[in-house]
Short mmCIF file of C-alpha atoms in Angstrom, two decimals:
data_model
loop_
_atom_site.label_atom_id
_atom_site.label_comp_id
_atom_site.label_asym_id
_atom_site.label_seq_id
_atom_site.Cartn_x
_atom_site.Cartn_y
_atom_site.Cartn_z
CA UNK A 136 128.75 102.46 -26.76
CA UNK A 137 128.14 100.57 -23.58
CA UNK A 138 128.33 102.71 -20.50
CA UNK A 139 131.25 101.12 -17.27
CA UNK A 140 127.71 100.89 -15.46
CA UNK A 141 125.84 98.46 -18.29
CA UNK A 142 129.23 96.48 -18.52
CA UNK A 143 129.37 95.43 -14.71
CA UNK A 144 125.64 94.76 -15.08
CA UNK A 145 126.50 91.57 -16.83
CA UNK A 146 129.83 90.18 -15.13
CA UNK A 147 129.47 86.28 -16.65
CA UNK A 148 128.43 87.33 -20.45
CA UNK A 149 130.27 85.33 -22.58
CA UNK A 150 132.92 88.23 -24.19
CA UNK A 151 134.25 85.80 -26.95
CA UNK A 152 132.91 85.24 -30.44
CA UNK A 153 133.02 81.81 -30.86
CA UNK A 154 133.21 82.75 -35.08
CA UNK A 155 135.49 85.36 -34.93
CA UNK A 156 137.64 82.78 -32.19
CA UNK A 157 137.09 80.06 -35.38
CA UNK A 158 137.90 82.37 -37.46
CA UNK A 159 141.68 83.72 -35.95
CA UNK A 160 142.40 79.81 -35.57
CA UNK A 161 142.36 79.23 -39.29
CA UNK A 162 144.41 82.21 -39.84
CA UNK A 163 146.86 81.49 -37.71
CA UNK A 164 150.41 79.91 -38.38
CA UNK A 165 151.05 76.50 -37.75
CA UNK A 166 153.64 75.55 -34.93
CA UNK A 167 157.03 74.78 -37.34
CA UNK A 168 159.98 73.58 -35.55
CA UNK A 169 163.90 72.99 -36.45
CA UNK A 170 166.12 70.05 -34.97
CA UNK A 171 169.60 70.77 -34.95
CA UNK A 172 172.86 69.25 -33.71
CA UNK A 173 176.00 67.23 -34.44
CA UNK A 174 176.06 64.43 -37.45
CA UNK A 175 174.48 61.46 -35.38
CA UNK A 176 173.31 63.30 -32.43
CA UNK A 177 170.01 62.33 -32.79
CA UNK A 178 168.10 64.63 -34.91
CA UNK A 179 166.02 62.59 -37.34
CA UNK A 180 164.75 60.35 -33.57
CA UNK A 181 163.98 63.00 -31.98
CA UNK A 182 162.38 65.31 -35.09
CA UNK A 183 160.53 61.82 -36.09
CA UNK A 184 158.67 61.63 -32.00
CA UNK A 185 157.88 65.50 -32.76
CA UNK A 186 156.15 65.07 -35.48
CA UNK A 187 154.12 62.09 -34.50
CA UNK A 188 152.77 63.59 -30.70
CA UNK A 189 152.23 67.53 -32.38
CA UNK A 190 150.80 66.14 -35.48
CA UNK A 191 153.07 68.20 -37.40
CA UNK A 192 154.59 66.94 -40.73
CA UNK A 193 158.22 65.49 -40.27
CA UNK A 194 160.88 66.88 -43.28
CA UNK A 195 163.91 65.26 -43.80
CA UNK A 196 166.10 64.65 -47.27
CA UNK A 197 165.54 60.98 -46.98
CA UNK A 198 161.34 61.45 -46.00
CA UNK A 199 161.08 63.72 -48.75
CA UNK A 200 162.58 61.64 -51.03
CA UNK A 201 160.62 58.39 -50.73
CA UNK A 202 157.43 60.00 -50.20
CA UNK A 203 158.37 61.67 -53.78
CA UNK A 204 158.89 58.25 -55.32
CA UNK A 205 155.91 56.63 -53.95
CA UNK A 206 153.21 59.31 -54.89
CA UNK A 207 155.90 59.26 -58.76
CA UNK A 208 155.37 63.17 -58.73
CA UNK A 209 157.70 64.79 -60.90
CA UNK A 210 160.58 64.71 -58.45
CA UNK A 211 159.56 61.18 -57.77
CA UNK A 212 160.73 60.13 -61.24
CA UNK A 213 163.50 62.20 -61.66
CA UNK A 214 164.67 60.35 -58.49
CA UNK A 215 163.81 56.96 -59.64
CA UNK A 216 165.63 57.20 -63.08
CA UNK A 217 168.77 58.79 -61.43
CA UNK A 218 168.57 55.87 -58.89
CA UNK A 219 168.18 52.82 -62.02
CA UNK A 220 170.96 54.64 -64.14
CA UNK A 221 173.21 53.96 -60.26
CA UNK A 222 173.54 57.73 -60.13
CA UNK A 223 173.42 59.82 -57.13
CA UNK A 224 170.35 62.13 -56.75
CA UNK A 225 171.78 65.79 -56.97
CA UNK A 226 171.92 68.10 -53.50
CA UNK A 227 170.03 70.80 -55.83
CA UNK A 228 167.39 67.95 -56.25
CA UNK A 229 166.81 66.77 -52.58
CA UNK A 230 166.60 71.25 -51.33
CA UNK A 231 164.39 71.74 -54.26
CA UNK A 232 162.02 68.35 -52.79
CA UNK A 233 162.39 69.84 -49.45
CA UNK A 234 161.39 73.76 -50.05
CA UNK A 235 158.45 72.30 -51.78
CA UNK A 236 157.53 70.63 -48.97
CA UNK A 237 157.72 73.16 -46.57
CA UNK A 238 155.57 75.31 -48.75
CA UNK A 239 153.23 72.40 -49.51
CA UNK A 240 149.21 72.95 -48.48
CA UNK A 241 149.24 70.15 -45.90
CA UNK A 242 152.25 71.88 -44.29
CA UNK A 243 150.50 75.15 -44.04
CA UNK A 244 147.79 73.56 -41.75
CA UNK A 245 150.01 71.14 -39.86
CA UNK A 246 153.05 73.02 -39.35
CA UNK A 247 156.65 70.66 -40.02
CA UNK A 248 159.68 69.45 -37.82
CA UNK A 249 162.67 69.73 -40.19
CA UNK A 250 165.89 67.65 -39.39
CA UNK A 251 168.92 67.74 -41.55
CA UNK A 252 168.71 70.94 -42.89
CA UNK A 253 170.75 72.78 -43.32
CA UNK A 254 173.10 70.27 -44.54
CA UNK A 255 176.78 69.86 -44.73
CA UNK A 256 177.25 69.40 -48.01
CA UNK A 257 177.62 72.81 -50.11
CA UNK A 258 177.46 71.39 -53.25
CA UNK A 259 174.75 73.35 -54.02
CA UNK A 260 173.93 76.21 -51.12
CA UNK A 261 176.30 77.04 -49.08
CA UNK A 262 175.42 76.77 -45.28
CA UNK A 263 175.52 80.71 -45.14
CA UNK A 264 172.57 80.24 -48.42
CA UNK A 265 170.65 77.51 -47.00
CA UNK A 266 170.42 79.42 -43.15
CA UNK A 267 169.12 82.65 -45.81
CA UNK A 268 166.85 80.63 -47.23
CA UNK A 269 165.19 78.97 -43.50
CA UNK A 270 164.97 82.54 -42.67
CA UNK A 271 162.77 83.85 -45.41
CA UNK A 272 160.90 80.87 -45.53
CA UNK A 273 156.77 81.66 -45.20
CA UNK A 274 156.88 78.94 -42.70
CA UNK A 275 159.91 80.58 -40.48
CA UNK A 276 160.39 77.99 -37.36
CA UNK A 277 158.72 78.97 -33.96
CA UNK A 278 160.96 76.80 -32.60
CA UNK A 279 164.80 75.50 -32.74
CA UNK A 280 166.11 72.49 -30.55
CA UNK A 281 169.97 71.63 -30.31
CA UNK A 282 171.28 69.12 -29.21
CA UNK A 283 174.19 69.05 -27.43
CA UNK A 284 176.88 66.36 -27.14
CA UNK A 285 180.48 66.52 -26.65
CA UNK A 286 182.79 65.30 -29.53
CA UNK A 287 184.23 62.51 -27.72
CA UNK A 288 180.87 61.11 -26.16
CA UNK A 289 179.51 61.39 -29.21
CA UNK A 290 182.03 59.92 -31.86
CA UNK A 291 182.23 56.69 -29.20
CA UNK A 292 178.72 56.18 -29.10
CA UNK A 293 178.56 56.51 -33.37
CA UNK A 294 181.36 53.95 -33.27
CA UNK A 295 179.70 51.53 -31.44
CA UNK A 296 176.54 51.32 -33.59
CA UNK A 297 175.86 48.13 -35.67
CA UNK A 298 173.49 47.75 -38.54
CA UNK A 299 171.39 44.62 -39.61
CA UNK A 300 172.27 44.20 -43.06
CA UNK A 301 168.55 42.93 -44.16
CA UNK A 302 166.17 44.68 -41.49
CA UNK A 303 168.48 47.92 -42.01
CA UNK A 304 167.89 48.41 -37.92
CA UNK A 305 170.69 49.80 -36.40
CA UNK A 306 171.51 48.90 -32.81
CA UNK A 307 173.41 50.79 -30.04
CA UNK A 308 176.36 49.01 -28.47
CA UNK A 309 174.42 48.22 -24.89
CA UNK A 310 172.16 46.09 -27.37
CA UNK A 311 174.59 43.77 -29.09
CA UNK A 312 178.03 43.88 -26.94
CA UNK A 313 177.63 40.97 -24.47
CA UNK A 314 180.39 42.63 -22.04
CA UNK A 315 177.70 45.98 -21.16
CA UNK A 316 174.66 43.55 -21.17
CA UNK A 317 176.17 41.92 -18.83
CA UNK A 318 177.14 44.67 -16.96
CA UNK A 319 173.48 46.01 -17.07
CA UNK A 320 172.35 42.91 -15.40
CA UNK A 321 174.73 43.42 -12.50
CA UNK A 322 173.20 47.05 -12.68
CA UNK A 323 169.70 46.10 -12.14
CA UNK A 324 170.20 43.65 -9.77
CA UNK A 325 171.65 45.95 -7.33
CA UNK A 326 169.26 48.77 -8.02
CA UNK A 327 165.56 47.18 -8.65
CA UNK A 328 163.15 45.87 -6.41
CA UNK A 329 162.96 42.29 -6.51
CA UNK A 330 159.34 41.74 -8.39
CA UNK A 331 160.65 44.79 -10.67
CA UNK A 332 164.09 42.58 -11.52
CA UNK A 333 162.24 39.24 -12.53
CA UNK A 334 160.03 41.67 -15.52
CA UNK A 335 163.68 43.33 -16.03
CA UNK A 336 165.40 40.11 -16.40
CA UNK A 337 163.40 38.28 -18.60
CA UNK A 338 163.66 41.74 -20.70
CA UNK A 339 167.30 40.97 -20.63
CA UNK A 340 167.22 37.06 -21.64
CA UNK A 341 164.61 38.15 -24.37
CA UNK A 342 166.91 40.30 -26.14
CA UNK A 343 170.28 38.38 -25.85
CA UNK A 344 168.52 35.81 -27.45
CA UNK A 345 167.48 37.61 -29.77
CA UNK A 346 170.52 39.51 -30.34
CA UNK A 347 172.85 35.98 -30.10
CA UNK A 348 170.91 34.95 -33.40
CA UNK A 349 171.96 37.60 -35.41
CA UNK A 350 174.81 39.00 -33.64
CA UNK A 351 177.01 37.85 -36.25
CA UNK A 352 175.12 39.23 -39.02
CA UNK A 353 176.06 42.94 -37.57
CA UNK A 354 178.34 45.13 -39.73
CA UNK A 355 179.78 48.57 -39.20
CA UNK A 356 178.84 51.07 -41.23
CA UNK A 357 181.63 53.32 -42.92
CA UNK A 358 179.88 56.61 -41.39
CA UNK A 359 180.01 54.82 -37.90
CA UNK A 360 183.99 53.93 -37.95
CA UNK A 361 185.61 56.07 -35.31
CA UNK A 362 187.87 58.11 -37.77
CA UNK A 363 185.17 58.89 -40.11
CA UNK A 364 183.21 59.68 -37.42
CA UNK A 365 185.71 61.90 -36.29
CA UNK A 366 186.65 63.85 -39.55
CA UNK A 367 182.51 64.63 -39.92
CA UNK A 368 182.40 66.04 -36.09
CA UNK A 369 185.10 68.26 -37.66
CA UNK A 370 183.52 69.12 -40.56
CA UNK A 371 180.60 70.51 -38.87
CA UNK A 372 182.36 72.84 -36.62
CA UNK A 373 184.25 74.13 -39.49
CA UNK A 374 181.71 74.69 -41.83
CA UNK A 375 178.36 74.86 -39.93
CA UNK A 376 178.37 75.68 -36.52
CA UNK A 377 179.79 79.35 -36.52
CA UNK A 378 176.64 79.83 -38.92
CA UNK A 379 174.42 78.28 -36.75
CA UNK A 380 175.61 79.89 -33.52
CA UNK A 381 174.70 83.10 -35.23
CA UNK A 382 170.96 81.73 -35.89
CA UNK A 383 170.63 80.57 -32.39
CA UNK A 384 171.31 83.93 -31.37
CA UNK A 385 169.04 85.96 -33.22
CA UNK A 386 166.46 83.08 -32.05
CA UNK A 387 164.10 84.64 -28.82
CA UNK A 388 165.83 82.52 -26.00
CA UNK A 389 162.28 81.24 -24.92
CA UNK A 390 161.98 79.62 -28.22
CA UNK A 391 165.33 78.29 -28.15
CA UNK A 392 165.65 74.58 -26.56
CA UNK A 393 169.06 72.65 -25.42
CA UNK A 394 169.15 69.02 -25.47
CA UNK A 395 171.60 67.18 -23.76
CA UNK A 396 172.21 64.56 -26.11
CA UNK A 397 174.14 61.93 -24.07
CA UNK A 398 170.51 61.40 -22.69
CA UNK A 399 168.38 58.28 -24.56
CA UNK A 400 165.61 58.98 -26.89
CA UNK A 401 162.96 58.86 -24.86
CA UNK A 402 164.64 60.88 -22.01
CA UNK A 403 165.59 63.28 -24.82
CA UNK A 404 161.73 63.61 -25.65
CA UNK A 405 160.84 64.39 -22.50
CA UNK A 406 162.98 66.78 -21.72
CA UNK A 407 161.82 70.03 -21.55
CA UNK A 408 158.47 68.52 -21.13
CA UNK A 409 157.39 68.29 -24.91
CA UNK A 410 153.98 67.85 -23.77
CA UNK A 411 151.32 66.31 -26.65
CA UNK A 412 149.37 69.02 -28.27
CA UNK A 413 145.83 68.34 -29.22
CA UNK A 414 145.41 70.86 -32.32
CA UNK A 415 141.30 70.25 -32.14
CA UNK A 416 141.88 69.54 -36.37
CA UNK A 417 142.32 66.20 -36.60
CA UNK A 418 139.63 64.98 -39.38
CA UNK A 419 138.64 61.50 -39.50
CA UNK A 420 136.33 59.56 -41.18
CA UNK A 421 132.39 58.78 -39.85
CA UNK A 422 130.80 56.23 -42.17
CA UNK A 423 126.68 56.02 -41.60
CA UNK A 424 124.23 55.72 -44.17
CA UNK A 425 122.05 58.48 -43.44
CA UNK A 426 123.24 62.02 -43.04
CA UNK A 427 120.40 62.28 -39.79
CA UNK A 428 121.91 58.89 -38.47
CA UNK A 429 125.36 60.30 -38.64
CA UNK A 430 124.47 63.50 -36.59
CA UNK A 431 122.10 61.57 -34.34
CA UNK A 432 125.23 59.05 -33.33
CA UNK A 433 127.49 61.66 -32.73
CA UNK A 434 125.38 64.07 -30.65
CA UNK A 435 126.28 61.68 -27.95
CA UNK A 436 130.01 60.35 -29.07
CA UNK A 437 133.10 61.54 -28.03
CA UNK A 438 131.99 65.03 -26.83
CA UNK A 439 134.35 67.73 -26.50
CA UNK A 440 133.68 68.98 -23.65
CA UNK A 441 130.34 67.47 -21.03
CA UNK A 442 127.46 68.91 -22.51
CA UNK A 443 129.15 70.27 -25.56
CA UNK A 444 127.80 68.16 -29.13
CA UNK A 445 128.84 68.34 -32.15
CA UNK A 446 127.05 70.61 -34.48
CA UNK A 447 126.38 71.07 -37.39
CA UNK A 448 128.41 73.91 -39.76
CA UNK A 449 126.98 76.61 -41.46
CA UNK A 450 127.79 74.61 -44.76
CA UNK A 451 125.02 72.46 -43.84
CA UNK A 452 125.12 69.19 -46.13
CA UNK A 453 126.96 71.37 -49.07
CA UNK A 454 130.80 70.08 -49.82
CA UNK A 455 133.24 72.75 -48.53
CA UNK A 456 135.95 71.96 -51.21
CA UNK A 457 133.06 72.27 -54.34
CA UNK A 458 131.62 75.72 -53.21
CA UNK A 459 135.01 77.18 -52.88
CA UNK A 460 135.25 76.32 -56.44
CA UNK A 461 132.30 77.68 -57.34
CA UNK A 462 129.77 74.93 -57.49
CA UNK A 463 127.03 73.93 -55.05
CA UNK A 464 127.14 69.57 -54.65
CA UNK A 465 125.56 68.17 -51.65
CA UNK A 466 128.13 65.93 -50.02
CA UNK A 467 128.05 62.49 -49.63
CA UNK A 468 127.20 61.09 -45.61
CA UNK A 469 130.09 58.28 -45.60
CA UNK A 470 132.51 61.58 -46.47
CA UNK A 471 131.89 63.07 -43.20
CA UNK A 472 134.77 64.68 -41.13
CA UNK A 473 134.68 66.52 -38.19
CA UNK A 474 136.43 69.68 -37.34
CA UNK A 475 136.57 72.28 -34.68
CA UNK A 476 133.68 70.37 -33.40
CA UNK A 477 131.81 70.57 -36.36
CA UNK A 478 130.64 68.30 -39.35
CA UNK A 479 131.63 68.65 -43.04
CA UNK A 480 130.36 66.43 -45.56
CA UNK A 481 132.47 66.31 -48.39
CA UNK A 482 131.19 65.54 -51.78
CA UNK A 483 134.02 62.93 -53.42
CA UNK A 484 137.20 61.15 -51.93
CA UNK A 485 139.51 63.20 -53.94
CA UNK A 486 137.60 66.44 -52.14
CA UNK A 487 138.06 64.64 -48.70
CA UNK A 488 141.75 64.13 -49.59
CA UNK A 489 141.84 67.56 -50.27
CA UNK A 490 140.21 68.89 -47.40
CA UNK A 491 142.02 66.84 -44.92
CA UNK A 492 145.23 67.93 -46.09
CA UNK A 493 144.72 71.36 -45.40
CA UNK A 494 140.64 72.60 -44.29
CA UNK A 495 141.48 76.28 -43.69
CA UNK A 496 140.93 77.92 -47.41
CA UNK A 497 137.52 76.55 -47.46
CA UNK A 498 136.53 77.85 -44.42
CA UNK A 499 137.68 81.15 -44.02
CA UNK A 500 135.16 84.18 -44.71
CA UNK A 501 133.62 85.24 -47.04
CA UNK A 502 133.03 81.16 -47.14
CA UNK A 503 130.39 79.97 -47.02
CA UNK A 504 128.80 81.73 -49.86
CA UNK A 505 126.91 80.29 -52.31
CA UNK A 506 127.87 80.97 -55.65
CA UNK A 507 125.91 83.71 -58.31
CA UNK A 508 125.57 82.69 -62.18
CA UNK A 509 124.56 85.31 -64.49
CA UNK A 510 123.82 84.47 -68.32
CA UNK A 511 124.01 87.70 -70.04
CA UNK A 512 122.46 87.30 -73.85
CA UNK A 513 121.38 89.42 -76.70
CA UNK A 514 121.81 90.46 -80.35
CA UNK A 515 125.11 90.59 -81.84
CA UNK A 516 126.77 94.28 -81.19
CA UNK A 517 124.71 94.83 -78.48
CA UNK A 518 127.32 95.18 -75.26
CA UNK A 519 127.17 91.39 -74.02
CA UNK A 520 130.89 91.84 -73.36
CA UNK A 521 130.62 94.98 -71.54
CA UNK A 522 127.85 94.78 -69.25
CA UNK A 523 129.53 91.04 -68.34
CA UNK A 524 132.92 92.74 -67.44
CA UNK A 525 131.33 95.45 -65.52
CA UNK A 526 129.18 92.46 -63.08
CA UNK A 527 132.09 90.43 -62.79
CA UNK A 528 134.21 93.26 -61.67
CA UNK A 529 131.81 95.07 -59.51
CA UNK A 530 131.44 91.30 -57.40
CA UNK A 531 134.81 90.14 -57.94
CA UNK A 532 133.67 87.26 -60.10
CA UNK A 533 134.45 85.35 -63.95
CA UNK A 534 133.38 85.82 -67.36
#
């Protein structure tokens, strides 16, 4: 063991292992977060901008739903003939599409934002059962966000919203009520600078026009009538937000973020200062046709850091995804991703689809090791079975 003395020798060596640093990244646990608040507060917005700036995967009944459909997995087509027989799809359906989700491999690398769960329907959890089940998830949230809003701010601002029957875009009241756009003309005229006022007015005259052309094409929803809007502001506090009081509780109050949600979108999003996180994973594609070409061009592209290249990995020109599974195919140059600063050349697109979702299985030790074949032969009766159950045991391999 080093002596104090031999330790102060050296004051700049470089303490950290930059494999065993690699190395805790993969195994650690994505950042998972959980949007919560009143029916129309905002949740699905604000989950949606989360997900897109911390590269997370968004989860939300509707998401899960049509992502189901369009990959037809098995869900998918349960969905699909529920939806052509004009039946509803079950709440036991839509949990079940969500759960699998959250346990999903692209989820365990990403991390999720979840909005709308858990729901207010109990027709199959109760909220008490679905809270149970977010807390034994794998996945448990690092983070919760509520957003706040009082009932009557919020139930006049629902009641306001109109919907485009064909684009299915809904719009706030201070887009399509000529009485507040003209009010927020008065506004800006009072308060801008005059150069600033000419950009904000022909903003203005943009979208009335816009808005006079299909201002009579606007419908209220049935959610967004003031009564209904009411009775499912009620709902919640009776059924959910005792329950979800108790959560928020429990939940370290560092990790615990309050929205005020009479605020816009975008304010909302920067509250709190949800600052873009740069995970250092995102794969994308490099398409050269020689392997040398491909690390030649980006030695000098897009550096990490000044002076810092990209390198090659310790899995060489081998496909990450194949040698997990056992076999040793040299990947193909136009498959190239890079990762942690590193190259990987995958051997086939449905390997790079695979690798891209979620990288961290075929990297973690003892990877990469190149796999060991034995053919064990002989006369009949002579202890082929044996002796090949004893080697695969002793090095953890398959007969």
């Amino acid at each position: 063991m080093a002596s104090q003395g031999e330790k102060q020798a050296q004051p700049f060596t470089d303490i950290f292992d930059e494999d065993e640093a690699e190395k805790s990244f993969l195994l650690s646990k994505p950042t998972c977060l959980i949007v919560l608040g009143k029916p129309g507060s905002g949740k699905k917005t604000l989950a949606r901008k989360l997900a897109q700036i911390w590269k997370c995967i968004f989860i939300e009944a509707l998401e899960v739903i049509q992502m189901n459909i369009r990959e037809e997995t098995e869900y998918g087509l349960k969905c699909q003939e529920l939806l052509f027989k004009g039946q509803s799809i079950s709440e036991e359906l839509v949990t079940e599409m969500i759960l699998k989700k959250i346990e999903s491999p692209e989820v365990a690398h990403f991390g999720y934002v979840l909005s709308g769960f858990p729901s207010l329907s109990e027709e199959y959890m109760t909220v008490s059962q679905q809270i149970e089940k977010i807390k034994n998830l794998k996945l448990k949230p690092d983070f919760l966000i509520n957003i706040k809003c009082s009932d009557y701010d919020l139930c006049q601002r629902i009641s306001g919203q109109r919907q485009h029957p064909d684009s299915g875009q809904v719009y706030q009241r201070k887009q399509w009520d000529p009485n507040v756009i003209e009010k927020q003309k008065k506004n800006s005229h009072q308060h801008e600078e005059e150069n600033e006022e000419e950009v904000e007015e022909e903003e203005i005259a943009e979208d009335s026009l816009m808005m006079s052309e299909i201002l009579h094409q606007l419908v209220q929803r049935p959610e967004d009538i003031l009564e209904n809007a009411e009775e499912r502001v009620g709902m919640y506090k009776d059924i959910m937000l005792r329950s979800l009081e108790d959560l928020m509780a429990e939940q370290d109050s560092q990790y615990l973020i309050e929205l005020d949600g009479n605020q816009q979108p975008d304010d909302l999003f920067a509250t709190k200062a949800f600052v873009a996180s740069d995970k250092n994973y995102t794969c994308y594609y490099c398409r050269f046709n020689k392997q040398e070409e491909l690390f030649h061009v980006l030695s000098s592209f897009k550096l990490i850091a000044p002076r810092y290249r990209w390198r090659r990995s310790r899995w060489g020109q081998a496909c990450p995804v194949a040698l997990k599974e056992g076999n040793i195919v040299m990947g193909i140059p136009d498959l190239a991703v890079s990762f942690l600063g590193k190259m990987y050349i995958l051997s086939s697109p449905e390997a790079l689809k695979t690798f891209m979702l979620n990288p961290r299985p075929y990297l973690l030790p003892p990877m990469p090791i190149p796999p060991c074949k034995v053919l064990v032969f002989g006369p009949p009766l002579s202890g082929r079975t044996t002796i090949c159950n004893l080697i695969a045991n002793k090095y953890k391999g398959k007969v």
